[in-house]
CSV table of C-alpha atoms in Angstrom, one decimal:
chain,number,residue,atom,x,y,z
A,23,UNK,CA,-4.4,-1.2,-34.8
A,24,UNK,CA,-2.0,-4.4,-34.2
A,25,UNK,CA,-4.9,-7.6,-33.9
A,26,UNK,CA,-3.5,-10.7,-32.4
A,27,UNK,CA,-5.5,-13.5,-35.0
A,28,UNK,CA,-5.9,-16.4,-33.8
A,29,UNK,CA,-8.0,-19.9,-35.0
A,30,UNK,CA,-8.7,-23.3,-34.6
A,31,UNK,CA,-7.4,-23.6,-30.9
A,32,UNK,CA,-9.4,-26.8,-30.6
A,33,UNK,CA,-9.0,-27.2,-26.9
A,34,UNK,CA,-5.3,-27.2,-26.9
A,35,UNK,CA,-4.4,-25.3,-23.8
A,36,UNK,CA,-0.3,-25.7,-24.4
A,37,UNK,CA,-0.4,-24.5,-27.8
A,38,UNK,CA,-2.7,-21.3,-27.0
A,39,UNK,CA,-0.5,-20.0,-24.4
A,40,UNK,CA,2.1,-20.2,-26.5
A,41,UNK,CA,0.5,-18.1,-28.8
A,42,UNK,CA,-0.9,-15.6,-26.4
A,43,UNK,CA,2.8,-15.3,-25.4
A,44,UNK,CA,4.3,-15.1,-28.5
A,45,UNK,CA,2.2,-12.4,-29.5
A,46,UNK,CA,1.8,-10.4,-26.1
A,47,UNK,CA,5.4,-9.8,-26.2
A,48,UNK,CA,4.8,-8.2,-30.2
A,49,UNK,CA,2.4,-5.9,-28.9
A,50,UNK,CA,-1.3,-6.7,-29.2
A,51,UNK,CA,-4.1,-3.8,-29.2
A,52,UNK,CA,-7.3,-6.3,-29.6
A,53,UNK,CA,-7.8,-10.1,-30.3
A,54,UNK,CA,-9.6,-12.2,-32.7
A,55,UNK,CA,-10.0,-15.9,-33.1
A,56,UNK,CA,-12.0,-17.1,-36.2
A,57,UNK,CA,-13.6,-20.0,-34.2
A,58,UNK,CA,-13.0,-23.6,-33.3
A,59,UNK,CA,-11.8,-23.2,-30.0
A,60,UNK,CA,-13.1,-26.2,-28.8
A,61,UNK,CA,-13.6,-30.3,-30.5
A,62,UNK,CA,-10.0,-32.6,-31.0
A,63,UNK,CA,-8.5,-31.6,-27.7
A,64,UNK,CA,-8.8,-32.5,-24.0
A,65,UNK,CA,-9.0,-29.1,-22.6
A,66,UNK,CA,-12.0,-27.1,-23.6
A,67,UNK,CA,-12.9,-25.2,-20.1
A,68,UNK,CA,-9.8,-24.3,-20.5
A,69,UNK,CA,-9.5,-23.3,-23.6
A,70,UNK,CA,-12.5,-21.2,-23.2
A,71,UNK,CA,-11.6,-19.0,-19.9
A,72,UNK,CA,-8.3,-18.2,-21.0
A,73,UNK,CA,-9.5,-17.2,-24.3
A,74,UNK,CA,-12.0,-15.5,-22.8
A,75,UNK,CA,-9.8,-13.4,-20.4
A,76,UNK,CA,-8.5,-11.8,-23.6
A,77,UNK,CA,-11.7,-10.1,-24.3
A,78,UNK,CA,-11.8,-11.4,-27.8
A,79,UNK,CA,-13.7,-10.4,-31.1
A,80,UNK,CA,-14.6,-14.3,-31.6
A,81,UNK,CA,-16.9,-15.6,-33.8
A,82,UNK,CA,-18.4,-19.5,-33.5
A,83,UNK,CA,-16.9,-22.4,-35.8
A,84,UNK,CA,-18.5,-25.3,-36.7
A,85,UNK,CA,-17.3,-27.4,-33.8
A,86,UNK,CA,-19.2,-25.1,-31.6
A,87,UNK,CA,-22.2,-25.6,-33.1
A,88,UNK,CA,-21.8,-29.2,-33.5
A,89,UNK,CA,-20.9,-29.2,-29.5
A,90,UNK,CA,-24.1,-27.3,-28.9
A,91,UNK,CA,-26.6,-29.3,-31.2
A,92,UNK,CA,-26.8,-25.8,-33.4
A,93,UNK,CA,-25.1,-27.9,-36.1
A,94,UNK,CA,-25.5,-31.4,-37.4
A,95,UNK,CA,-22.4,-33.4,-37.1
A,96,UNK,CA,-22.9,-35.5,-41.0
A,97,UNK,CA,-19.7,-33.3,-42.0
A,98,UNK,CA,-17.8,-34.1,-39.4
A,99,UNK,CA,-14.9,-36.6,-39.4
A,100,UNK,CA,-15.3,-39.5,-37.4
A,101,UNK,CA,-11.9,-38.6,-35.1
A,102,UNK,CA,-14.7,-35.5,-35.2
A,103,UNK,CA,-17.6,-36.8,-34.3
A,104,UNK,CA,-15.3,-38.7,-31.3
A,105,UNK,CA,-14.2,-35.9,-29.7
A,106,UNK,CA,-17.3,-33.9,-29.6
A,107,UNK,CA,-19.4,-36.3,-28.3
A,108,UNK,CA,-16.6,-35.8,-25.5
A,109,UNK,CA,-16.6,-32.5,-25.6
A,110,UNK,CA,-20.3,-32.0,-25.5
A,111,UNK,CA,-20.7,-33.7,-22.4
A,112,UNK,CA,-17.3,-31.6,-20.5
A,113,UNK,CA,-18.2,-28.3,-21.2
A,114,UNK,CA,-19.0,-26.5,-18.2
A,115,UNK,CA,-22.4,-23.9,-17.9
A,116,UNK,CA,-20.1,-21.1,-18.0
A,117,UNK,CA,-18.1,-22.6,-21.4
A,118,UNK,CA,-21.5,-23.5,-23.0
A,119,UNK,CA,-22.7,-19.8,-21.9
A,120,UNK,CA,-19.6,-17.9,-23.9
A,121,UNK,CA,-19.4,-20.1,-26.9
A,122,UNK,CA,-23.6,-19.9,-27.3
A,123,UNK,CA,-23.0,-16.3,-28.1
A,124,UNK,CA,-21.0,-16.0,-31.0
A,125,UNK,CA,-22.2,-14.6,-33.9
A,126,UNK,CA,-21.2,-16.3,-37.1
A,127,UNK,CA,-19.7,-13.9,-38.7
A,128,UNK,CA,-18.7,-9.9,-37.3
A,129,UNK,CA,-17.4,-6.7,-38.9
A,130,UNK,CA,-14.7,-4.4,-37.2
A,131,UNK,CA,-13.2,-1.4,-38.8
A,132,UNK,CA,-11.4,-2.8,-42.3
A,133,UNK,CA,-11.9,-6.2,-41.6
A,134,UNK,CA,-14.7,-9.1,-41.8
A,135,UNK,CA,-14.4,-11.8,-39.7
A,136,UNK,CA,-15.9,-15.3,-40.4
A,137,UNK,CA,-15.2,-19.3,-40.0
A,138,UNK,CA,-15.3,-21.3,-42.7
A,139,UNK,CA,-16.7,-18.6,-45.9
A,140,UNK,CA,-18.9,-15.4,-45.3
A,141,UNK,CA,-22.3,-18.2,-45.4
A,142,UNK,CA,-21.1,-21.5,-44.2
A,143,UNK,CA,-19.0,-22.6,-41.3
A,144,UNK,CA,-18.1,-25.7,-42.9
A,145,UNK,CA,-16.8,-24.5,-46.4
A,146,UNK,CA,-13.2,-24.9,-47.0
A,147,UNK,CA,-12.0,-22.0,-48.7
A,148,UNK,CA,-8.6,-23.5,-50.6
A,149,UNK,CA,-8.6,-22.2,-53.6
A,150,UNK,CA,-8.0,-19.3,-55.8
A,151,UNK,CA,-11.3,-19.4,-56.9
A,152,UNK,CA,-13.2,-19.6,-53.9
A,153,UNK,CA,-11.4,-17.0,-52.7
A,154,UNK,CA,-11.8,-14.5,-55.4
A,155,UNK,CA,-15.5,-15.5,-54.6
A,156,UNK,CA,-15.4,-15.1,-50.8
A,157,UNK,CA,-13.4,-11.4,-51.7
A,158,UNK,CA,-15.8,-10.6,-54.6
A,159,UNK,CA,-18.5,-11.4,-52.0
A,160,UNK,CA,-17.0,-9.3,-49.2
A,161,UNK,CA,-16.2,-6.2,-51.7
A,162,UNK,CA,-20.8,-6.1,-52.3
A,163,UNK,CA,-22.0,-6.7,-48.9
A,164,UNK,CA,-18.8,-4.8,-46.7
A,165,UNK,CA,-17.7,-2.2,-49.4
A,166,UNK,CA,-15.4,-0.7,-46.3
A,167,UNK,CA,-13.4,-3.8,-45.6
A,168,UNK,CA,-10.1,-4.6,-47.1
A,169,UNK,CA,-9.4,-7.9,-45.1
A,170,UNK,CA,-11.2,-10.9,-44.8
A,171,UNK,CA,-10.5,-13.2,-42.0
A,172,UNK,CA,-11.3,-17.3,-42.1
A,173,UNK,CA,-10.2,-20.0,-40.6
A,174,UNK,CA,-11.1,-23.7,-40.8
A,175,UNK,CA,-8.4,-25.1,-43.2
A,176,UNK,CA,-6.2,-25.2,-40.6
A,177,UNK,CA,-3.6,-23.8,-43.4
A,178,UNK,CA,-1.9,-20.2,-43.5
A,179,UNK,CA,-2.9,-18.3,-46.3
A,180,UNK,CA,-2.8,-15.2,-47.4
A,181,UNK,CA,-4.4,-14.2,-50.8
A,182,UNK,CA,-4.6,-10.8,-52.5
A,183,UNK,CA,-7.8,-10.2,-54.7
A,184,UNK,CA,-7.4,-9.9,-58.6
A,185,UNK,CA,-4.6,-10.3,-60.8
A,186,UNK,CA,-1.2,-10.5,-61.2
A,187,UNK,CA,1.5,-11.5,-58.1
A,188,UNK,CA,0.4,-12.6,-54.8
A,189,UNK,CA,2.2,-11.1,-51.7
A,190,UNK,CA,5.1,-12.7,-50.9
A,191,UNK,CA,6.4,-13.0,-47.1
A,192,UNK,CA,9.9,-12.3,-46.0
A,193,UNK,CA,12.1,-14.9,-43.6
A,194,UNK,CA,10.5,-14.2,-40.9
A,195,UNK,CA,6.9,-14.7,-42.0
A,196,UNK,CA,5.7,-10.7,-42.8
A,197,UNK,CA,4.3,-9.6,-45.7
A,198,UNK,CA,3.0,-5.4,-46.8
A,199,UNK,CA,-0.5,-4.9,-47.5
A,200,UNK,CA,-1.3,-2.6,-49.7
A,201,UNK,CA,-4.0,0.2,-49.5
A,202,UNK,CA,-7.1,-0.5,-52.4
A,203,UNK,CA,-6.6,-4.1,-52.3
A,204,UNK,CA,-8.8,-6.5,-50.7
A,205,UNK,CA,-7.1,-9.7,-48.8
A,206,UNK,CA,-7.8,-13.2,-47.2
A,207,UNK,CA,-6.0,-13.7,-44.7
A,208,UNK,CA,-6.0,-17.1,-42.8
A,209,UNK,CA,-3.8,-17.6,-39.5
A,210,UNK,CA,-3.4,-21.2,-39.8
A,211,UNK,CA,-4.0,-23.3,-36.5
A,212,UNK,CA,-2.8,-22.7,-32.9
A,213,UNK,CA,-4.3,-25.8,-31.6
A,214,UNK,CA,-3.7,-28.8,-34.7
A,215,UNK,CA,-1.3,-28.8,-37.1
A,216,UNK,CA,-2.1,-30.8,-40.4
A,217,UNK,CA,1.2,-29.9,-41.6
A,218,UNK,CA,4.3,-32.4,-42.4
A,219,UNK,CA,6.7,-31.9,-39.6
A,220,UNK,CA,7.7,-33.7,-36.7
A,221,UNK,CA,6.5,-32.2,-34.1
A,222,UNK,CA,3.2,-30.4,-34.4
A,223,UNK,CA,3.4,-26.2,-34.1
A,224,UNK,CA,1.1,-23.4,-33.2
A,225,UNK,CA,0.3,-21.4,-35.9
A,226,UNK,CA,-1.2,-17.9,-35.8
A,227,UNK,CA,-0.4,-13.9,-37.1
A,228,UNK,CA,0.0,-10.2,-36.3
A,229,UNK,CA,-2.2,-8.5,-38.5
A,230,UNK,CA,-2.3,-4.5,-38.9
A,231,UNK,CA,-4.3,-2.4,-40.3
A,232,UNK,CA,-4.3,1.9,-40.2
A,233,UNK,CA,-6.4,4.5,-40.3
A,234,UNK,CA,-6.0,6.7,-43.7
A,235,UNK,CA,-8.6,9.2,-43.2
A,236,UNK,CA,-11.8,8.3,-43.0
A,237,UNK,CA,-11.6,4.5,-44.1
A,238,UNK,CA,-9.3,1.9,-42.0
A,239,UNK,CA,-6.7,0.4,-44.4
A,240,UNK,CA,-4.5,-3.0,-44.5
A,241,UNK,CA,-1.1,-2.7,-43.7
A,242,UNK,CA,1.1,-5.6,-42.9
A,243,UNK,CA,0.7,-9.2,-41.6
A,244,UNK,CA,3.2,-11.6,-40.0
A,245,UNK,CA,2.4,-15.4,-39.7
A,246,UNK,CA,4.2,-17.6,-36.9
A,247,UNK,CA,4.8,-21.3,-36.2
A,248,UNK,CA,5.5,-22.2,-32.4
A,249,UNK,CA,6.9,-24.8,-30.4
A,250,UNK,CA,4.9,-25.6,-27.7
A,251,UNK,CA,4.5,-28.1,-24.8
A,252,UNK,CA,2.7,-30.9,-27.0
A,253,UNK,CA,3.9,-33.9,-24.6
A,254,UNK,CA,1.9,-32.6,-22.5
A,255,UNK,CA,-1.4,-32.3,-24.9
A,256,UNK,CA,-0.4,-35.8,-26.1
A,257,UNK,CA,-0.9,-37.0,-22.2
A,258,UNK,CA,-4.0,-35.4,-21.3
A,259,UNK,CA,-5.4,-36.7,-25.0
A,260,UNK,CA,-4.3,-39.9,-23.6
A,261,UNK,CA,-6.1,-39.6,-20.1
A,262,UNK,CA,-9.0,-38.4,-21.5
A,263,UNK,CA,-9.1,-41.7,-23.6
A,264,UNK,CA,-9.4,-39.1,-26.9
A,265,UNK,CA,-7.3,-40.0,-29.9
A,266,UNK,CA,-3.7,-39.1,-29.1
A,267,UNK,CA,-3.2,-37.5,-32.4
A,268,UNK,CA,-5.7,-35.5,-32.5
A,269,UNK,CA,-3.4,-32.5,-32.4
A,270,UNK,CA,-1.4,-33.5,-35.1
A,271,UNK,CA,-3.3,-34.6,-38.4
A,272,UNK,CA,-0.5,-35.4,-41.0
A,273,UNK,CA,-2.0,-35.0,-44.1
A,274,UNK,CA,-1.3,-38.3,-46.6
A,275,UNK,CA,0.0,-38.0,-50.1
A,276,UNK,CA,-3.3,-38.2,-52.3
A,277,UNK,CA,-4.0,-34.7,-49.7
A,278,UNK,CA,-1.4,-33.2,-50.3
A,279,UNK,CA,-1.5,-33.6,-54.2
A,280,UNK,CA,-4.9,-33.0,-54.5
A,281,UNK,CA,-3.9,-29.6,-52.7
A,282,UNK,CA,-1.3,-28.7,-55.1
A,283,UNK,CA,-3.9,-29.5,-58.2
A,284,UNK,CA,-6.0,-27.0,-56.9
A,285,UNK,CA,-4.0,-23.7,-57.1
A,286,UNK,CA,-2.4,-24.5,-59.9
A,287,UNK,CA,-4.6,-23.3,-62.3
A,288,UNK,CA,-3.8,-20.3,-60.6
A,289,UNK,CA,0.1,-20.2,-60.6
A,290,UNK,CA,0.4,-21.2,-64.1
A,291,UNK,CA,-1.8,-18.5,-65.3
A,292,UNK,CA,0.6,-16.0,-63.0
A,293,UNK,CA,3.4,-18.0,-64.7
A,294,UNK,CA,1.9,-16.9,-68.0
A,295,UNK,CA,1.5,-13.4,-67.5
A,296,UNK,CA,4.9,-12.9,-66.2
C-alpha cells in the first residue's frame, strides 16, 4: 500500500496541487493528511474541496479546532490568531461540515495517525525524547502499528525507535524501513515552509508499507520538497489583507540553535556508541 502523506496545507491552494501532482504521477493507493489544512493562508474553501476530492484519511489539527471554537486559541501565535480570526469567518457550511468531522487521531493497517502527539494537537514533537515517548506510547495502546504519523512541526522527520543509527535517506529523499521496528515519520509542510531557503517549497512523502502475513509492515518512505506557484499565494495573502509571509516563516538564529541543542543529546550518544 503506497500512502500519499500529506500535512500542514494551511490553506495554500498552489502548494497542494503541487503535491497532489507530484505524487499522483508516483503512484498513490490512498491519502492522508495529518491536519492543519486550513489557518495562514488565503484559500481554505479551497483547500478543503480539493482535499476532500481525494477521499482522504484526515485527521483535525489544531487550527481546525481553533477555527471551529473546539480549541482555545492562548497557544497560538499572534500571525495565528490573525489569520483565523479570518479564516473563521470565510469558511463556507460545506468547509466547516468536513473539517467538524475529523477525529483526532485514526488507526489504519500498520500505521497511527495523529497531529501534534497521540494526546495533544498542539505538542511539538522535536526531539529524541519525545519521540521515543510518542513510539513507546504507540507500541502499549496500537501493539500492530509500526508507523506513527504527526505533523505540526512543519519539519520532515523521520525517527526510528531505540538504539543505535537512525535511517538515513538517499539523494533523492528515500529511506528502507525495516520490518520489527517502530517509526515516526513526519512529512514536513505542503502549505508553509519554516525552512532557510529562498523561495518557500512544498514538502510532503511516499510512504509504504506491506503486508507480511497477517500483520502490515513498514517498508520505505521518500520525502519531497516542491516548487510551486507561491507568487501567486503571496498575491491572494496580499488581497486578502493576511500577512504576506505567512507561507514562509524563516526561522531566526536563537530557533534554529535552540533546535540543534535539542537532538544533540541524542547524536552524541550515537557518536559514542559508534
Amino acid at each position: 500500500m503506497r500512502y500519499g502523506l500529506l500535512t500542514d496545507i494551511h490553506a495554500n491552494l498552489p502548494a497542494l496541487t503541487a503535491a497532489v501532482r507530484c505524487l499522483t504521477a508516483q503512484g498513490v493507493d490512498r491519502w492522508l493528511c495529518a491536519g492543519d489544512v486550513i489557518g495562514y493562508g488565503p484559500q481554505p474553501n479551497e483547500c478543503v474541496a480539493e482535499l476532500a476530492a481525494l477521499d482522504p484519511v484526515c485527521v483535525a489539527g489544531n487550527h481546525e479546532l481553533v477555527a471551529l471554537g473546539e480549541l482555545s486559541g492562548q497557544r497560538c501565535s499572534r500571525r495565528a490568531r490573525e489569520s483565523l480570526d479570518w479564516t473563521r469567518e470565510a469558511l463556507n457550511p460545506d468547509s466547516r461540515a468536513y473539517l467538524a468531522a475529523l477525529p483526532l487521531a485514526v488507526e489504519v493497517p500498520g500505521l497511527v495517525m495523529a497531529h501534534g502527539s497521540l494526546s495533544d494537537p498542539e505538542e511539538y514533537v522535536r526531539s529524541e525524547a519525545q519521540a521515543e515517548a510518542q513510539l513507546a506510547r504507540l507500541a502499549s495502546a496500537h501493539p500492530s502499528a509500526g508507523v506513527l504519523v504527526l505533523g505540526h512541526t512543519h519539519r520532515a522527520w523521520l525517527y526510528r525507535q531505540g538504539p543505535g543509527d537512525q535511517p538515513e535517506r538517499s539523494a533523492d529523499g528515500s529511506a528502507r524501513l525495516h520490518r520489527g521496528s517502530r517509526y515516526l515519520v513526519n512529512a514536513g509542510s505542503v502549505g508553509q515552509s519554516r525552512q532557510r531557503e529562498r523561495q518557500p517549497l512544498a514538502r510532503f512523502a511516499l510512504l509504504e508499507l506491506a503486508e507480511a502475513g497477517p500483520a502490515v509492515s513498514p517498508v520505505g518512505v521518500r520525502f519531497f520538497a516542491v516548487d510551486y506557484d507561491h507568487r501567486a499565494v503571496r498575491g491572494a495573502l496580499r488581497g486578502k489583507r493576511l500577512p504576506s509571509d505567512s507561507m514562509h516563516v524563516r526561522p531566526g538564529t536563537l530557533a534554529t540553535a535552540a533546535r540543534r541543542l535539542r537532538r544533540a543529546p541524542g547524536y552524541l550518544a550515537r557518536q559514542l556508541t559508534r
